[in-house]
PDB file of C-alpha atoms in Angstrom:
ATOM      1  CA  UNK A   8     -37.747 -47.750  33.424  1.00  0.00           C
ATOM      2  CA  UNK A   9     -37.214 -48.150  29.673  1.00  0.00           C
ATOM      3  CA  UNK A  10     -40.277 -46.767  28.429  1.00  0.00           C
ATOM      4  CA  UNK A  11     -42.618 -48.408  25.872  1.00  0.00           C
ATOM      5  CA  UNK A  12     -40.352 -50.164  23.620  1.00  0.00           C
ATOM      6  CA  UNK A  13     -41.236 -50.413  19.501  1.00  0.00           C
ATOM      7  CA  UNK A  14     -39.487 -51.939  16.961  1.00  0.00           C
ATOM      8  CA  UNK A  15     -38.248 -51.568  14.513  1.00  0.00           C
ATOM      9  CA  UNK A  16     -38.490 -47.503  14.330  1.00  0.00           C
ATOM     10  CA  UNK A  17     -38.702 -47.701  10.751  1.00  0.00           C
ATOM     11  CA  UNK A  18     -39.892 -49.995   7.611  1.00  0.00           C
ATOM     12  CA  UNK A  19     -40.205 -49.624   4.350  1.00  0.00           C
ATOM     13  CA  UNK A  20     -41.679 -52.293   2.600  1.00  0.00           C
ATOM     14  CA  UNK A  21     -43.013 -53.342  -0.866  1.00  0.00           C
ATOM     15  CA  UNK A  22     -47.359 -53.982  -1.762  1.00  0.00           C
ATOM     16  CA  UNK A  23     -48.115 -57.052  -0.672  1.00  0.00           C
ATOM     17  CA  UNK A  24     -45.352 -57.762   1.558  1.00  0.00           C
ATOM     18  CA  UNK A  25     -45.806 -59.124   5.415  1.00  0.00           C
ATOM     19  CA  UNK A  26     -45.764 -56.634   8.150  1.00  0.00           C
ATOM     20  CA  UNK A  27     -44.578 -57.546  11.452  1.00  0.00           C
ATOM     21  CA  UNK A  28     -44.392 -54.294  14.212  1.00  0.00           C
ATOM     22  CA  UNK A  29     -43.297 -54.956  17.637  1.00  0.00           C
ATOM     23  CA  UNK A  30     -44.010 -53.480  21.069  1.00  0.00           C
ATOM     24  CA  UNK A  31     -42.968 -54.499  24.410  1.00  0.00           C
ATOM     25  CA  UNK A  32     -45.329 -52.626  26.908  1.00  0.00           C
ATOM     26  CA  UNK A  33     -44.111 -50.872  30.315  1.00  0.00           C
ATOM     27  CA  UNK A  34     -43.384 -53.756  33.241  1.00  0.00           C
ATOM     28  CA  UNK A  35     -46.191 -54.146  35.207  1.00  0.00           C
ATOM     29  CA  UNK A  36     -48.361 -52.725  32.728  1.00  0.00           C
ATOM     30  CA  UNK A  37     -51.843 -54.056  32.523  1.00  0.00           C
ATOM     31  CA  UNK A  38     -52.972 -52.404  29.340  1.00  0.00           C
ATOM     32  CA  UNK A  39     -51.880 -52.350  25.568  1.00  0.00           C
ATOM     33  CA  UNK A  40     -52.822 -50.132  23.109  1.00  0.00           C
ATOM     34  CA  UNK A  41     -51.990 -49.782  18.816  1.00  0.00           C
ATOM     35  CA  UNK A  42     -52.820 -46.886  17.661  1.00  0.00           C
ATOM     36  CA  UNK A  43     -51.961 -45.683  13.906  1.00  0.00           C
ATOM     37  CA  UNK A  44     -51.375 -41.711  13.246  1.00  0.00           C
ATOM     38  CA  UNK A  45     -51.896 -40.238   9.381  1.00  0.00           C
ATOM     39  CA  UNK A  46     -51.916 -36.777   7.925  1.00  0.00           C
ATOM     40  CA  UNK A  47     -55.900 -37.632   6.885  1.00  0.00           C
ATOM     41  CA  UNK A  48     -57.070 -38.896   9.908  1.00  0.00           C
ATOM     42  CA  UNK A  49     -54.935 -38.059  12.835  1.00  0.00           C
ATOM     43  CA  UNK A  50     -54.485 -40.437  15.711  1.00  0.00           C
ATOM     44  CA  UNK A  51     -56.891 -43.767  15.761  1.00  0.00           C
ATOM     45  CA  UNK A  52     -57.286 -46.252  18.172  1.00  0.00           C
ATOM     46  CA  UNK A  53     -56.731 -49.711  16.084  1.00  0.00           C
ATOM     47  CA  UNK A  54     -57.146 -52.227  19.357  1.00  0.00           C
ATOM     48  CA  UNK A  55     -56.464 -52.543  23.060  1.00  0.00           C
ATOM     49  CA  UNK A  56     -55.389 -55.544  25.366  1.00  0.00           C
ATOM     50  CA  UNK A  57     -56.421 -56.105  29.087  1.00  0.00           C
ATOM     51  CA  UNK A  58     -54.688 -58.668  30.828  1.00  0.00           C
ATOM     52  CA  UNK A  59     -53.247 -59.951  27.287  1.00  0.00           C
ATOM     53  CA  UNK A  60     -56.944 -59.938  26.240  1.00  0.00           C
ATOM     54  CA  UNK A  61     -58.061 -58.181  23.140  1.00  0.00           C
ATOM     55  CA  UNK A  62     -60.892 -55.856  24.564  1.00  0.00           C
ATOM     56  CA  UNK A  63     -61.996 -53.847  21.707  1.00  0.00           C
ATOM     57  CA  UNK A  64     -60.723 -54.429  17.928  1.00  0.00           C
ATOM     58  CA  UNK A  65     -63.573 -52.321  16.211  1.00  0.00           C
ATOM     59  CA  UNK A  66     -60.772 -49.997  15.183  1.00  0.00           C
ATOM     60  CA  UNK A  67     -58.696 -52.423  13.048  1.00  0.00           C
ATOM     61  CA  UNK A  68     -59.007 -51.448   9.426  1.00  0.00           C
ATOM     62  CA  UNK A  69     -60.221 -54.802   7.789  1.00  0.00           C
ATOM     63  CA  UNK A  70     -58.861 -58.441   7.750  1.00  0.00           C
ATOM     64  CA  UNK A  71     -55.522 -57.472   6.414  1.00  0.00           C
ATOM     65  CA  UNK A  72     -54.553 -56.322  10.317  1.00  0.00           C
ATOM     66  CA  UNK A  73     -54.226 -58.974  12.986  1.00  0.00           C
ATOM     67  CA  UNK A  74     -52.630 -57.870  16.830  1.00  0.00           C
ATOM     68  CA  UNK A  75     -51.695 -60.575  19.420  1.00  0.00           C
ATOM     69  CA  UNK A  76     -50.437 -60.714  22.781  1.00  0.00           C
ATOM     70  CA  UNK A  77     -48.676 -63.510  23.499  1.00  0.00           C
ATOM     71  CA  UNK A  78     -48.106 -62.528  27.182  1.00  0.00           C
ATOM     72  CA  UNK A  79     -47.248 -59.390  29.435  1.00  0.00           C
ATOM     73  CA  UNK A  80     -44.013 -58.087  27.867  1.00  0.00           C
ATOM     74  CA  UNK A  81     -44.832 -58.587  24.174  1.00  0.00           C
ATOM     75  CA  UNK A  82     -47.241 -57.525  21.380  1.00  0.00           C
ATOM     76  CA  UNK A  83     -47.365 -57.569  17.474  1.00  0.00           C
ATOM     77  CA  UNK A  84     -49.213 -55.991  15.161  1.00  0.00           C
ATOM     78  CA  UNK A  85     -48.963 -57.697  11.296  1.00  0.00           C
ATOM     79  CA  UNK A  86     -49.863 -56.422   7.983  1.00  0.00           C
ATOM     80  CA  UNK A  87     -50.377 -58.856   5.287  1.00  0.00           C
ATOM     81  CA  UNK A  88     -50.967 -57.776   2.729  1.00  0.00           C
ATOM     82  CA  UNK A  89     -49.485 -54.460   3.047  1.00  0.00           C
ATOM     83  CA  UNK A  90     -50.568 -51.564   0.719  1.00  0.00           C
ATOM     84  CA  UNK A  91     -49.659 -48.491   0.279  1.00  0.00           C
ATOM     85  CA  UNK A  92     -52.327 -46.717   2.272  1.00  0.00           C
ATOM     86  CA  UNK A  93     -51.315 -48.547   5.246  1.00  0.00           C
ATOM     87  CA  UNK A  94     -48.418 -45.778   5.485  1.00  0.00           C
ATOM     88  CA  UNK A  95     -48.572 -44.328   8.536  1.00  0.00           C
ATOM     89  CA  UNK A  96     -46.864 -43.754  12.146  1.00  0.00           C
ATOM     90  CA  UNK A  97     -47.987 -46.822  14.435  1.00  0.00           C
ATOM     91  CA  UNK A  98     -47.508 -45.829  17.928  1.00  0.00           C
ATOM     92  CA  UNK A  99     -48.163 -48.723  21.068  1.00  0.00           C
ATOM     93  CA  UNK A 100     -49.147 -47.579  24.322  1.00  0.00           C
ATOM     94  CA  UNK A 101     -49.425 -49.202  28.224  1.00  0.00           C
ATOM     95  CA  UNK A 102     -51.242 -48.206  30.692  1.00  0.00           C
ATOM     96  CA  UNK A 103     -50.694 -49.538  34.477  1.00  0.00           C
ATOM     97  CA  UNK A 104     -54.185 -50.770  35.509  1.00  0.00           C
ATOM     98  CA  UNK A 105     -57.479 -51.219  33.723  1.00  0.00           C
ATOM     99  CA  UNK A 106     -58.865 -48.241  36.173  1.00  0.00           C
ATOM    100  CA  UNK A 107     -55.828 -46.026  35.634  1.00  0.00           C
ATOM    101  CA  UNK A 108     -56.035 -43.412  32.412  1.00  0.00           C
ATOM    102  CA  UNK A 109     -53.008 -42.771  31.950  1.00  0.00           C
ATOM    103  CA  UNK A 110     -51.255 -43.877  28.937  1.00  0.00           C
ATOM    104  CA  UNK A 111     -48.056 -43.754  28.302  1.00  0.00           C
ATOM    105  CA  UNK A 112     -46.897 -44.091  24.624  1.00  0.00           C
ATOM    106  CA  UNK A 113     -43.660 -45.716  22.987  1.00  0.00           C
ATOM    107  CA  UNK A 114     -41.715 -43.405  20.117  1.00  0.00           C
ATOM    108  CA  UNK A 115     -43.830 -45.425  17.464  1.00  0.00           C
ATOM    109  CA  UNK A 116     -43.066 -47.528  14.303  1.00  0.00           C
ATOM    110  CA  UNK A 117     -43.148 -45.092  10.805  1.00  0.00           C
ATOM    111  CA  UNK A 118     -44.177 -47.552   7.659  1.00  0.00           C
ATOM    112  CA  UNK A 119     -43.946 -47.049   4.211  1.00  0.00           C
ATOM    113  CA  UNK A 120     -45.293 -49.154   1.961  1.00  0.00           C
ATOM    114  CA  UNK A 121     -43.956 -48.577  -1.796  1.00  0.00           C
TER     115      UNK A 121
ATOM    116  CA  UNK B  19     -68.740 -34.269  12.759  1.00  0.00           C
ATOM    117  CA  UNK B  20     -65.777 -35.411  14.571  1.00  0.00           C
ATOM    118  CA  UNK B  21     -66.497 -36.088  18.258  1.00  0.00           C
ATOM    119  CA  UNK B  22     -63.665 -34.112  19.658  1.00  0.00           C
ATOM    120  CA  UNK B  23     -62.858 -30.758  17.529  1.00  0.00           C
ATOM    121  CA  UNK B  24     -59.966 -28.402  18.824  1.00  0.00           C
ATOM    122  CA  UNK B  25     -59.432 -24.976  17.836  1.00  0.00           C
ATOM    123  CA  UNK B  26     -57.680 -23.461  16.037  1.00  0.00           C
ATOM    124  CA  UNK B  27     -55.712 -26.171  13.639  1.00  0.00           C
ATOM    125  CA  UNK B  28     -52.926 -24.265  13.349  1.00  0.00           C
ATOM    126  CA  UNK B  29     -51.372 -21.226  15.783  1.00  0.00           C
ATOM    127  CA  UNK B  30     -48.381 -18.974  15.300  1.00  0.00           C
ATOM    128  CA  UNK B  31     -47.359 -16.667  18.080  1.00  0.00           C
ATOM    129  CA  UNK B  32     -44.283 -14.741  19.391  1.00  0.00           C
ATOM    130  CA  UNK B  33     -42.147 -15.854  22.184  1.00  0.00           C
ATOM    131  CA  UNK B  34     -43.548 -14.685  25.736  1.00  0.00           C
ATOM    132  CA  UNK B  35     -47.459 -14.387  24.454  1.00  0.00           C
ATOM    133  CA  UNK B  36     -49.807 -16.029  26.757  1.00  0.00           C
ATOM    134  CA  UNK B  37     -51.539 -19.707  24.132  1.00  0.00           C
ATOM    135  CA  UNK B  38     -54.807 -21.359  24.023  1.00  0.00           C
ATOM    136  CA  UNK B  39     -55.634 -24.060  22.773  1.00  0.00           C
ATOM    137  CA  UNK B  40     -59.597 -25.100  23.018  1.00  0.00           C
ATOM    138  CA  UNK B  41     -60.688 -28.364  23.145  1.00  0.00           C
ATOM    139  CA  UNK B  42     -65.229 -29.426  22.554  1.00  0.00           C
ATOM    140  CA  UNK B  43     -66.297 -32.559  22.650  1.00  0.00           C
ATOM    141  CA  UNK B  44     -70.370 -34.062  22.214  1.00  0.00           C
ATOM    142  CA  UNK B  45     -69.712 -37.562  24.102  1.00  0.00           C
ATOM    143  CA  UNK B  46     -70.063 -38.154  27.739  1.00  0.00           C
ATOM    144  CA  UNK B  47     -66.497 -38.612  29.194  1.00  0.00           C
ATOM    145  CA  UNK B  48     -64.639 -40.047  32.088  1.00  0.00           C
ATOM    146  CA  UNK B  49     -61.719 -37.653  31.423  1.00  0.00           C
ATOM    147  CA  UNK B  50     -59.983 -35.728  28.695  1.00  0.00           C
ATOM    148  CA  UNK B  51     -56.366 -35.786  28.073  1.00  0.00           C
ATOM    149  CA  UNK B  52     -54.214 -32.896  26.902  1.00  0.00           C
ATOM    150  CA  UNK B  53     -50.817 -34.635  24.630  1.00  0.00           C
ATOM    151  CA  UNK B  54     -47.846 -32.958  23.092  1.00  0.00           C
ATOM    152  CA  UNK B  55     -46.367 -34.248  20.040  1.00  0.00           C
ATOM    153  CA  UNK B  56     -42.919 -32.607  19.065  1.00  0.00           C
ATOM    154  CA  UNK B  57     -41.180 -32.475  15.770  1.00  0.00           C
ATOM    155  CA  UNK B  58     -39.605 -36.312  16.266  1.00  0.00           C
ATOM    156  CA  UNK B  59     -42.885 -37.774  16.562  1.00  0.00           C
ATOM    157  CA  UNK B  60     -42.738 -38.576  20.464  1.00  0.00           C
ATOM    158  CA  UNK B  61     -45.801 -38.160  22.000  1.00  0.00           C
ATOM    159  CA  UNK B  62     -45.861 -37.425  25.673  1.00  0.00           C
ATOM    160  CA  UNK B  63     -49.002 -36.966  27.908  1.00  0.00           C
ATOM    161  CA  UNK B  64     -49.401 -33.521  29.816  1.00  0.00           C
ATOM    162  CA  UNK B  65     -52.391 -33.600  31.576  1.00  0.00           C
ATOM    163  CA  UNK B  66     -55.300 -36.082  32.554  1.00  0.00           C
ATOM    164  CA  UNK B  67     -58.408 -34.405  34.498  1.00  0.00           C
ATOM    165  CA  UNK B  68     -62.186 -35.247  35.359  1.00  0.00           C
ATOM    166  CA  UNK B  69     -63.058 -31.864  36.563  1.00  0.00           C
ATOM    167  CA  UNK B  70     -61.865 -28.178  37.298  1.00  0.00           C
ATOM    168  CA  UNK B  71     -58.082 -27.324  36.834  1.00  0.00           C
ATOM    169  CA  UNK B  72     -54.414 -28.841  36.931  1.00  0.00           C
ATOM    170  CA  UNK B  73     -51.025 -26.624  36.456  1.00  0.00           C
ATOM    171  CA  UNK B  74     -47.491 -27.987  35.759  1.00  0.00           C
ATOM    172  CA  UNK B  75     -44.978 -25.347  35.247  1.00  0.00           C
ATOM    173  CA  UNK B  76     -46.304 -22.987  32.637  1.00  0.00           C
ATOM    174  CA  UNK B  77     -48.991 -25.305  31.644  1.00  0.00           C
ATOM    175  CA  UNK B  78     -52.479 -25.177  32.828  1.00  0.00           C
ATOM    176  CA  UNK B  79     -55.561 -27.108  31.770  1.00  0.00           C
ATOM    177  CA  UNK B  80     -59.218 -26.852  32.407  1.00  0.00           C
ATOM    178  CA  UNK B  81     -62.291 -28.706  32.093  1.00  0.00           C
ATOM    179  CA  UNK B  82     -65.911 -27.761  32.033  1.00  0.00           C
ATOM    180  CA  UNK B  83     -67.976 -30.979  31.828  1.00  0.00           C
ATOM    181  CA  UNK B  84     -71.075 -29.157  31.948  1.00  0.00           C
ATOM    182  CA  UNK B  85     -70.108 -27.522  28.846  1.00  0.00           C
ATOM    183  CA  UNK B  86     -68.257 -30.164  27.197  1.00  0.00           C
ATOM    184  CA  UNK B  87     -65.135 -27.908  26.595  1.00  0.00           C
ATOM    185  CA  UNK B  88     -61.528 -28.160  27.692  1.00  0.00           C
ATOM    186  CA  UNK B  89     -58.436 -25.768  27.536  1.00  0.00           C
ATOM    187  CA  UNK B  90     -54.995 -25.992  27.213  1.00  0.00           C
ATOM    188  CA  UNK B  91     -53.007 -22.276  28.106  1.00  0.00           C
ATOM    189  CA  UNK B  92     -49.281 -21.509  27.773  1.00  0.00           C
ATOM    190  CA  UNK B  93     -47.962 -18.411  29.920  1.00  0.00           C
ATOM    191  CA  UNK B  94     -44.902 -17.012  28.910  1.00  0.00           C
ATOM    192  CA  UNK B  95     -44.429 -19.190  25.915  1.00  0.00           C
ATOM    193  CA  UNK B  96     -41.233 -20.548  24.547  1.00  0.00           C
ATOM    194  CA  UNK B  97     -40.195 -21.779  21.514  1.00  0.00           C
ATOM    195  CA  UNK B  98     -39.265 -25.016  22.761  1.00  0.00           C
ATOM    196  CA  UNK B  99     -43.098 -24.782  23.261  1.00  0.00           C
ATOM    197  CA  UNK B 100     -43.254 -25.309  19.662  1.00  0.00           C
ATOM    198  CA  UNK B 101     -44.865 -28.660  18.882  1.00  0.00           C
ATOM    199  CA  UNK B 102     -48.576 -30.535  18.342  1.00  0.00           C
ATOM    200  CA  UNK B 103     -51.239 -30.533  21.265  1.00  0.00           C
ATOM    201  CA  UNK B 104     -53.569 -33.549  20.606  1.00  0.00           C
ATOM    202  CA  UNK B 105     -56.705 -33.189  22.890  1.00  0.00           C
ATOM    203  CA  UNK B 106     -58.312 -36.856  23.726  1.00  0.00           C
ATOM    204  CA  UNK B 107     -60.871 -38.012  25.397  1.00  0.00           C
ATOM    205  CA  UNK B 108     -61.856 -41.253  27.083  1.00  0.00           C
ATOM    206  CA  UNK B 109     -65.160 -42.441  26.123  1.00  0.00           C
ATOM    207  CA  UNK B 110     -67.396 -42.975  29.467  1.00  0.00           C
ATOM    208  CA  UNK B 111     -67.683 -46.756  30.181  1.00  0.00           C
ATOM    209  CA  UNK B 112     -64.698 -47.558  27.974  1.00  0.00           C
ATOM    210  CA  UNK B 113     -61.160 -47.483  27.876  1.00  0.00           C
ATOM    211  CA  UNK B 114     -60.215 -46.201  24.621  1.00  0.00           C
ATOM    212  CA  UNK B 115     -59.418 -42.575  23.627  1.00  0.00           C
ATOM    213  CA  UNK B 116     -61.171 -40.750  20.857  1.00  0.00           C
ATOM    214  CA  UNK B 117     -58.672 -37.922  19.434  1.00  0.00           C
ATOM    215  CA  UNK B 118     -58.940 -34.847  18.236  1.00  0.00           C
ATOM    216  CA  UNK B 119     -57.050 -33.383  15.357  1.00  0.00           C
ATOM    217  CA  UNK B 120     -54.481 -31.195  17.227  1.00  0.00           C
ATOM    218  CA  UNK B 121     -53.155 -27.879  17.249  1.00  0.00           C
ATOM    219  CA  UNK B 122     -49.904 -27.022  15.842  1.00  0.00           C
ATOM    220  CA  UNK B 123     -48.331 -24.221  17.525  1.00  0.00           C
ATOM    221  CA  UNK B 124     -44.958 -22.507  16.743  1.00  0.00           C
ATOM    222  CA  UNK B 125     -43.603 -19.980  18.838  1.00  0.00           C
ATOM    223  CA  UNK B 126     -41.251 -17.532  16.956  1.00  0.00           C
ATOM    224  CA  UNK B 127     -38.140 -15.831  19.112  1.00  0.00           C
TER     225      UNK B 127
END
């Protein structure tokens, strides 16, 4: 199996520009995951899919952050506007069953925004 | 305070010395995770457990729930060992994981 697949690996963007990160989750997979990683804060969970269904978004930073999942093999998560404190390392994971725990992560998205 | 805290932040050590890495949290759980996160950002999972212990290779982790405390050991350490151990811990009745702050050990030759 290919893993958790992000892309792209890398952006750098400009303030104000749209955002658009990719993940395609683990076949079979029943569970999504974003989470975003920073020097400050460490690892946070941002939101997580069940069955394409956003479960809990609490962890999204404000309006500015929307995540969909369009179906099984495909997720986004967009930034618009992006600003500069959205830098960070966004990492998606899967998991294989809403009872399982274990998560498996992809090699995550790193974001600059100038 | 931060619902998971590991100890210490950061750990140096020569090459062979037995590691620990602690792990407290104050939330009930339905089980704790132990991650490494090498220099290229990967992040890999090592462990998952509920209760009592679980080994792979040189790696062994424990759990006391009563307690609230988990711990991560390294026998015979290696500096391949050299990386970031992110303890996390899944919140009892949900599915998300609460992180802690991780540990970054380097092992010297």
């Amino acid at each position: 199996d290919a893993g958790v697949i992000q892309s792209p690996r890398h952006e750098v963007t400009e303030m104000g520009q749209e955002v658009t990160l990719r993940c395609k989750p683990i076949s079979g997979h029943n569970s999504l995951f974003w989470y975003r990683q920073t020097m400050m804060r460490g690892l946070e969970l941002l939101i997580y899919f069940n069955n394409n269904v956003p479960i809990d978004d609490s962890g999204m930073p404000e309006d500015r952050f929307s995540a969909k999942m369009p179906n099984a093999s495909f997720s986004t998560l967009k930034i618009q506007p992006s600003e500069p404190r959205d830098s960070a390392v966004y990492f998606c994971a899967s998991s294989p069953t809403r009872l399982s725990y274990e998560q498996y992560f992809g090699p995550g998205t790193r974001l600059t925004v100038t | 305070k931060n619902e998971v805290e590991q100890s210490p932040q950061n750990l140096t050590a020569q090459e062979g010395e037995f590691i620990t890495i602690n792990c407290s949290y104050s939330v009930g759980i339905s089980a704790l995770h132990w991650l490494q996160q090498h220099p290229g950002g990967g992040i890999v999972s090592l462990f998952m457990l509920s209760s009592g212990k679980k080994k792979h290779g040189r790696l062994i982790a424990t759990i006391n729930i009563q307690e609230k405390h988990s711990s991560l050991h390294i026998t015979a350490s290696h500096p391949r060992d050299s990386a970031v151990y992110i303890c996390a811990v899944r919140v009892q009745g949900a599915q998300k994981l609460v992180f802690g702050q991780g540990t970054r050990l380097t092992i010297n030759p």
